[in-house]
Coordinates of C-alpha atoms and ligand atoms in Angstrom, one line a residue:
M20 CA -28.2 10.2 -3.2
H21 CA -25.2 9.4 -5.4
I22 CA -22.0 8.3 -3.5
L23 CA -18.8 7.7 -5.4
F24 CA -16.3 5.1 -4.3
N25 CA -13.5 7.6 -4.2
E26 CA -13.2 11.3 -4.6
P27 CA -9.7 12.9 -4.4
H28 CA -9.2 15.7 -1.8
Y29 CA -8.1 18.6 -3.9
T30 CA -7.1 21.9 -2.3
L31 CA -6.3 25.3 -3.6
A32 CA -2.7 24.9 -2.5
G33 CA -2.5 21.7 -4.5
M34 CA -3.7 23.5 -7.6
F35 CA -0.8 26.0 -7.3
A36 CA 1.8 23.3 -6.6
T37 CA 3.2 23.2 -10.1
F38 CA 3.6 27.0 -9.9
S39 CA 5.5 26.7 -6.6
A40 CA 7.8 24.0 -8.0
A41 CA 8.5 26.0 -11.2
R42 CA 9.3 29.1 -9.1
A43 CA 11.7 27.1 -7.0
G44 CA 13.6 26.4 -10.2
T45 CA 12.8 22.9 -11.1
L46 CA 10.0 20.7 -12.3
S47 CA 12.1 17.6 -12.9
G48 CA 13.1 15.1 -10.2
N49 CA 15.1 15.5 -7.0
G50 CA 14.3 19.2 -6.6
K51 CA 13.4 21.3 -3.7
Y52 CA 10.0 19.7 -2.8
T53 CA 11.3 16.2 -3.3
K54 CA 13.9 16.9 -0.7
I55 CA 11.4 18.5 1.7
C56 CA 9.0 15.6 1.4
Q57 CA 11.8 13.0 1.8
Q58 CA 13.1 14.7 4.9
F59 CA 9.6 14.9 6.4
F60 CA 9.1 11.1 6.0
E61 CA 12.5 10.3 7.3
T62 CA 12.0 12.4 10.4
K63 CA 8.4 11.5 11.1
Y64 CA 8.6 7.7 10.5
G65 CA 12.3 7.0 11.2
F66 CA 13.2 5.7 7.7
R67 CA 17.0 5.6 7.2
R68 CA 16.4 7.0 3.7
S69 CA 13.3 7.9 1.8
L70 CA 13.3 8.3 -2.0
L71 CA 10.2 9.6 -3.9
T72 CA 9.3 7.6 -6.9
S73 CA 6.7 8.0 -9.6
S74 CA 4.6 5.1 -8.1
C75 CA 4.6 2.3 -5.6
T76 CA 5.1 0.0 -8.5
D77 CA 8.4 1.8 -9.2
A78 CA 9.4 1.6 -5.6
L79 CA 8.8 -2.2 -5.7
E80 CA 10.9 -2.5 -8.8
M81 CA 13.7 -0.6 -7.1
A82 CA 13.5 -2.9 -4.1
A83 CA 13.6 -5.9 -6.4
I84 CA 16.8 -4.6 -8.0
L85 CA 18.4 -3.8 -4.6
T86 CA 17.7 -7.4 -3.4
E87 CA 20.1 -8.5 -6.2
I88 CA 17.7 -11.4 -6.9
Q89 CA 19.0 -13.7 -9.6
P90 CA 17.0 -15.7 -12.2
G91 CA 15.4 -18.6 -10.5
D92 CA 15.7 -17.2 -6.9
E93 CA 12.4 -17.4 -5.0
V94 CA 10.3 -14.6 -3.4
I95 CA 7.4 -15.5 -1.1
L96 CA 4.5 -13.1 -1.3
P97 CA 0.7 -13.1 -0.8
S98 CA -1.6 -14.0 -3.6
F99 CA -4.1 -11.5 -2.2
T100 CA -2.5 -8.3 -3.4
F101 CA -2.1 -5.9 -6.3
M102 CA -0.1 -7.4 -9.3
S103 CA 2.7 -4.9 -8.9
T104 CA 4.0 -6.7 -5.8
A105 CA 4.6 -9.8 -7.9
N106 CA 5.6 -8.0 -11.2
A107 CA 8.6 -6.3 -9.6
F108 CA 10.3 -9.7 -9.0
L109 CA 9.1 -11.3 -12.2
L110 CA 10.8 -8.5 -14.1
R111 CA 14.1 -9.7 -12.4
N112 CA 13.3 -13.2 -13.6
A113 CA 12.7 -14.4 -10.1
K114 CA 10.2 -17.1 -9.2
V115 CA 7.3 -15.9 -7.1
V116 CA 5.8 -18.3 -4.6
F117 CA 2.3 -17.4 -3.5
A118 CA 1.3 -17.8 0.2
D119 CA -2.2 -17.8 1.6
T120 CA -3.6 -15.2 4.0
L121 CA -4.6 -15.9 7.6
E122 CA -8.2 -17.1 8.0
G123 CA -9.6 -14.0 9.7
I124 CA -7.3 -11.3 8.3
P125 CA -6.4 -10.7 4.7
N126 CA -2.7 -10.5 5.6
I127 CA -0.1 -13.1 4.7
D128 CA 0.1 -16.1 7.1
P129 CA 3.6 -16.3 8.7
A130 CA 3.2 -20.1 9.1
Q131 CA 2.7 -20.4 5.4
I132 CA 5.9 -18.3 4.8
E133 CA 7.9 -20.6 7.0
S134 CA 6.6 -23.7 5.2
L135 CA 7.5 -22.3 1.8
V136 CA 11.1 -21.2 2.5
N137 CA 13.8 -23.3 0.8
S138 CA 17.4 -22.9 -0.2
R139 CA 16.4 -20.8 -3.3
T140 CA 14.4 -18.3 -1.2
K141 CA 15.9 -14.8 -1.2
A142 CA 13.1 -12.5 0.0
I143 CA 9.7 -12.1 1.5
A144 CA 7.3 -9.4 0.4
V145 CA 4.4 -8.7 2.8
V146 CA 1.4 -6.4 2.3
H147 CA -0.3 -4.7 5.3
Y148 CA -3.7 -5.0 3.9
S149 CA -5.8 -1.8 4.4
G150 CA -3.0 -0.5 6.6
I151 CA -3.5 -3.2 9.3
A152 CA -0.1 -4.5 10.2
C153 CA 1.2 -8.0 9.5
D154 CA 2.8 -9.7 12.5
M155 CA 6.2 -8.3 11.7
D156 CA 8.1 -9.9 14.7
K157 CA 7.2 -13.3 13.2
V158 CA 8.1 -12.2 9.7
M159 CA 11.5 -10.7 10.7
E160 CA 12.2 -13.8 12.8
I161 CA 11.8 -16.1 9.8
A162 CA 13.9 -13.7 7.7
R163 CA 16.7 -13.7 10.3
K164 CA 16.7 -17.4 10.6
H165 CA 17.0 -18.0 6.9
N166 CA 18.9 -14.9 5.9
L167 CA 16.2 -13.3 3.8
L168 CA 15.4 -9.8 2.9
V169 CA 12.0 -8.3 3.7
I170 CA 10.0 -5.8 1.6
E171 CA 7.0 -4.3 3.2
D172 CA 4.5 -3.3 0.5
A173 CA 3.1 -0.4 2.5
A174 CA 0.9 1.0 -0.3
H175 CA -2.0 1.1 2.2
S176 CA 0.0 1.8 5.2
L177 CA 1.2 5.4 5.5
D178 CA 0.9 6.6 9.2
S179 CA 0.1 3.1 10.5
Y180 CA 2.0 1.2 13.2
Y181 CA 3.1 -2.2 14.5
K182 CA 3.8 -2.2 18.2
G183 CA 4.5 1.5 17.9
K184 CA 6.8 1.2 14.9
P185 CA 5.8 2.9 11.7
L186 CA 5.0 0.5 8.9
G187 CA 7.6 0.6 6.2
S188 CA 10.3 1.1 8.8
I189 CA 10.6 -2.5 9.9
G190 CA 11.7 -4.5 6.9
H191 CA 14.8 -3.8 4.8
F192 CA 12.6 -1.9 2.4
G193 CA 9.1 -0.3 2.5
T194 CA 7.1 0.8 -0.6
F195 CA 4.4 3.4 -0.5
S196 CA 1.9 4.8 -3.0
F197 CA 0.6 8.3 -3.4
H198 CA -1.9 7.3 -6.1
E199 CA -5.2 9.1 -6.0
T200 CA -6.9 6.3 -4.1
K201 CA -4.5 6.4 -1.1
N202 CA -4.6 8.4 2.1
I203 CA -2.4 11.2 0.7
F204 CA -1.7 11.5 -3.0
C205 CA -0.2 13.5 -5.9
G206 CA -1.9 11.9 -8.9
E207 CA 0.6 9.1 -9.4
G208 CA 3.5 8.9 -6.9
G209 CA 5.3 6.6 -4.5
M210 CA 8.2 6.2 -2.2
L211 CA 10.8 3.7 -1.3
S212 CA 12.0 3.6 2.3
I213 CA 15.4 2.1 3.0
N214 CA 16.0 0.9 6.5
D215 CA 19.3 -0.9 6.1
E216 CA 22.5 1.2 5.7
R217 CA 23.9 -1.4 3.2
F218 CA 21.5 -0.4 0.5
M219 CA 21.4 3.4 0.8
K220 CA 24.1 4.4 -1.6
R221 CA 23.1 2.0 -4.4
A222 CA 19.4 2.9 -4.0
E223 CA 20.1 6.5 -4.9
I224 CA 22.1 5.4 -8.0
I225 CA 19.4 3.1 -9.3
W226 CA 16.9 5.9 -8.7
E227 CA 18.9 8.2 -11.0
K228 CA 19.3 5.9 -14.0
G229 CA 22.4 4.2 -12.7
T230 CA 24.4 7.4 -12.2
N231 CA 25.9 9.0 -9.2
R232 CA 24.2 12.3 -10.1
A233 CA 22.6 12.8 -6.6
A234 CA 26.1 12.7 -5.0
F235 CA 27.3 15.1 -7.7
Y236 CA 24.6 17.6 -6.9
R237 CA 25.6 17.4 -3.2
G238 CA 29.1 18.3 -4.3
E239 CA 30.6 15.0 -3.1
I240 CA 32.2 14.3 -6.5
D241 CA 33.3 16.6 -9.4
K242 CA 31.6 14.9 -12.3
Y243 CA 28.8 12.3 -12.5
S244 CA 29.0 9.0 -14.5
W245 CA 27.1 5.9 -15.3
V246 CA 28.1 3.5 -12.6
D247 CA 25.4 0.8 -12.3
I248 CA 22.1 -0.3 -13.8
G249 CA 19.0 1.8 -13.0
S250 CA 16.0 3.6 -14.4
S251 CA 14.2 6.9 -14.2
F252 CA 12.3 6.2 -11.0
L253 CA 12.2 9.9 -9.8
L254 CA 9.0 11.8 -9.1
S255 CA 8.6 15.1 -10.9
D256 CA 9.1 18.0 -8.5
A257 CA 5.7 19.4 -9.6
N258 CA 4.1 16.3 -8.1
A259 CA 6.3 16.5 -5.1
A260 CA 5.1 20.0 -4.5
F261 CA 1.5 18.8 -4.7
L262 CA 2.4 16.0 -2.3
Y263 CA 3.8 18.5 0.1
T264 CA 0.5 20.4 0.3
Q265 CA -1.0 17.0 1.3
I266 CA 1.7 16.4 3.9
E267 CA 0.9 19.8 5.4
Q268 CA -2.6 18.5 6.0
L269 CA -1.6 15.0 7.0
E270 CA -2.9 15.3 10.6
K271 CA -6.2 16.7 9.5
I272 CA -6.6 14.1 6.7
Q273 CA -5.8 11.2 9.1
K274 CA -8.1 12.5 11.8
R275 CA -11.0 12.7 9.4
R276 CA -10.2 9.4 7.6
T277 CA -9.8 7.4 10.8
G278 CA -13.0 9.1 12.0
H279 CA -14.8 7.6 9.0
W280 CA -13.4 4.2 9.7
H281 CA -14.6 4.2 13.3
S282 CA -18.1 5.5 12.2
Y283 CA -18.5 2.6 9.8
S284 CA -17.2 0.2 12.4
R285 CA -19.5 1.4 15.2
Q286 CA -22.6 1.5 13.0
L287 CA -22.0 -1.9 11.4
K288 CA -21.2 -3.6 14.6
P289 CA -24.9 -4.7 15.3
L290 CA -25.0 -6.4 11.9
E291 CA -21.9 -8.3 12.8
E292 CA -23.2 -9.3 16.2
K293 CA -26.3 -10.7 14.5
G294 CA -24.0 -12.8 12.3
Y295 CA -24.8 -11.1 8.9
L296 CA -21.3 -10.0 8.0
K297 CA -17.8 -9.7 9.3
L298 CA -15.9 -6.5 10.0
P299 CA -12.1 -6.0 9.9
V300 CA -10.2 -7.6 12.7
I301 CA -7.5 -5.4 14.3
P302 CA -4.9 -7.4 16.2
P303 CA -3.6 -5.8 19.4
F304 CA -0.3 -4.9 17.8
A305 CA -1.8 -3.0 14.9
T306 CA -3.4 0.4 14.4
V307 CA -6.1 1.8 12.1
N308 CA -4.9 4.5 9.6
G309 CA -8.2 5.1 7.7
N310 CA -6.9 3.7 4.4
M311 CA -10.2 1.9 3.4
Y312 CA -13.2 0.3 5.0
Y313 CA -14.2 -3.2 4.0
I314 CA -16.7 -5.8 5.1
V315 CA -16.7 -9.6 4.6
T316 CA -19.9 -11.2 3.3
A317 CA -20.7 -14.9 3.7
S318 CA -20.4 -15.8 0.0
L319 CA -19.7 -14.6 -3.5
K320 CA -23.4 -14.6 -4.3
E321 CA -24.2 -12.5 -1.3
R322 CA -21.3 -10.1 -2.2
D323 CA -22.6 -9.6 -5.7
G324 CA -26.1 -9.1 -4.4
L325 CA -25.0 -6.5 -1.9
I326 CA -22.9 -4.6 -4.5
S327 CA -25.8 -4.4 -6.9
F328 CA -28.3 -3.5 -4.2
L329 CA -26.0 -0.6 -3.1
K330 CA -25.6 0.4 -6.8
K331 CA -29.4 0.6 -7.2
N332 CA -29.4 3.0 -4.3
G333 CA -26.7 5.2 -5.8
I334 CA -23.7 3.8 -3.8
L335 CA -20.6 2.6 -5.5
A336 CA -19.0 -0.2 -3.6
V337 CA -16.3 -2.4 -5.1
F338 CA -14.5 -5.7 -4.6
H339 CA -10.8 -6.8 -5.1
Y340 CA -8.3 -8.5 -5.4
M341 CA -8.6 -11.3 -8.0
P342 CA -6.1 -13.9 -6.5
L343 CA -2.8 -13.6 -8.4
H344 CA -2.1 -17.4 -8.2
S345 CA -5.1 -18.1 -10.4
S346 CA -4.9 -15.1 -12.6
V347 CA -4.8 -15.3 -16.4
Y348 CA -1.0 -14.6 -16.4
Y349 CA 0.0 -16.9 -13.6
K350 CA -2.4 -19.9 -13.3
D351 CA -0.3 -22.2 -15.4
K352 CA 2.9 -21.2 -13.5
H353 CA 1.4 -21.8 -10.0
D354 CA 2.3 -25.0 -8.3
G355 CA -1.3 -26.0 -7.7
R356 CA -1.6 -25.4 -4.0
E357 CA -5.1 -24.3 -3.0
L358 CA -5.1 -20.9 -1.2
S359 CA -8.6 -21.1 0.3
N360 CA -8.4 -18.0 2.5
T361 CA -7.2 -15.9 -0.4
Q362 CA -10.1 -17.2 -2.5
K363 CA -12.6 -16.5 0.3
F364 CA -11.5 -12.9 0.8
S365 CA -11.4 -12.4 -3.0
D366 CA -15.0 -13.7 -3.2
C367 CA -16.4 -11.9 -0.1
I368 CA -14.7 -8.6 0.5
V369 CA -16.8 -5.4 -0.2
R370 CA -15.0 -2.1 -0.1
L371 CA -17.3 0.7 0.9
P372 CA -17.0 4.3 -0.3
F373 CA -14.1 5.9 1.5
Y374 CA -12.5 9.3 1.0
Y375 CA -11.7 12.5 2.9
H376 CA -14.9 14.4 1.9
L377 CA -17.3 11.6 2.8
R378 CA -20.0 13.0 5.1
S379 CA -21.4 11.5 8.3
R380 CA -24.9 11.5 6.8
Q381 CA -23.5 9.6 3.7
I382 CA -22.0 6.9 6.0
R383 CA -25.3 6.7 7.9
Y384 CA -27.1 6.3 4.5
I385 CA -24.7 3.6 3.3
V386 CA -25.0 1.6 6.6
E387 CA -28.8 2.0 6.4
K388 CA -28.8 0.5 2.9
I389 CA -26.6 -2.4 4.1
R390 CA -29.0 -3.0 6.9
Q391 CA -32.0 -3.0 4.5
F392 CA -30.2 -5.6 2.3
Y393 CA -29.8 -8.0 5.2
L394 CA -33.0 -7.5 7.2
Ligands
LIG428 C1 -2.0 0.8 -4.9 C2 -1.1 -0.4 -4.6 C3 0.1 -0.6 -5.3 C4 0.5 0.2 -6.5 O1 0.6 1.6 -6.3 P1 1.0 2.5 -7.5 O2 1.4 3.8 -6.8 O3 -0.3 2.7 -8.2 O4 2.0 1.9 -8.3 C5 0.9 -1.6 -5.0 N1 0.6 -2.5 -4.0 C6 -0.6 -2.3 -3.3 C7 -0.9 -3.3 -2.2 C8 -1.5 -1.3 -3.6 O5 -2.7 -1.2 -3.0

């Protein structure tokens, strides 16, 4: 058997998406399919405004511009994340301050956030790792108390909830990814959700290269001009049309992906009970959205051993993230605090193959091989 780590879910409708967008009259940004997708997300998840971008990285950069962060201002974020979460703020010349994760869950520890806030702090960026919610009441409470803006990096978190609220709708901003490895995708793609009225108008301007072109196309003004800084953050409507074919299947995709998640969980439970490995912890306020499945091994050595054992058996499992605070780029800039939970997750997490087309018998085979490794 040969099982890939990820296999994108292509459909015939997806293949014809470019054709649909061209026939609708535009392949560039802010066209027919962009509007349909944005409306869908606003209605389904209650975002005040949704803007499609060419990546989650772009959405994070937009959020960083909208926070009006100044050189030297501080942003608190987890070290256990993708580098884009940090890059967005570094590009504004802000200082990023890395917080550790909780001990049992690879999400930022709210107590750490609280301890790192000072008079220079302007924002907090949280990541709902694998779509499992951070304790947002605690995060928002800290933000209110210190007048900080909150960005939810919801790259893993489409269709996941915190106490019934959709992730990405709770902070001032949410950022999503439609990269090939996420629940729904369009090659490269992303979205910024804006949940605070104050930022809605400027967001649209920054999105359109610093112009009020979007308002012009709605007929609100009679010519458009350059009014602010910005960039070309828009998603091509060809990609938006592809994304729409995925949205049409969202329920089916989510049902199947969360099904895979629960299959892994059920079948691996006995190994956890015997103390061999740890499975994801789902707090009572969070939901599972079938973004990925991971296990936590006891050590780096065991992690490497398991990955190579699986590889010998035709199964591609991977690890991530290398902690940002000790990365090549940042290690000399970090203040030296040890982030031991981050290091532990970085050393011990194994992500198992996870994608729409994964078969039940493949999951059984993967679990069987993990069992063989331990027993
Ligand atoms: C995938 C991912 C991103 C980046 O998404 P792109 O759409 O590839 O830019 C950012 N943050 C996290 C946590 C991610 O997993």
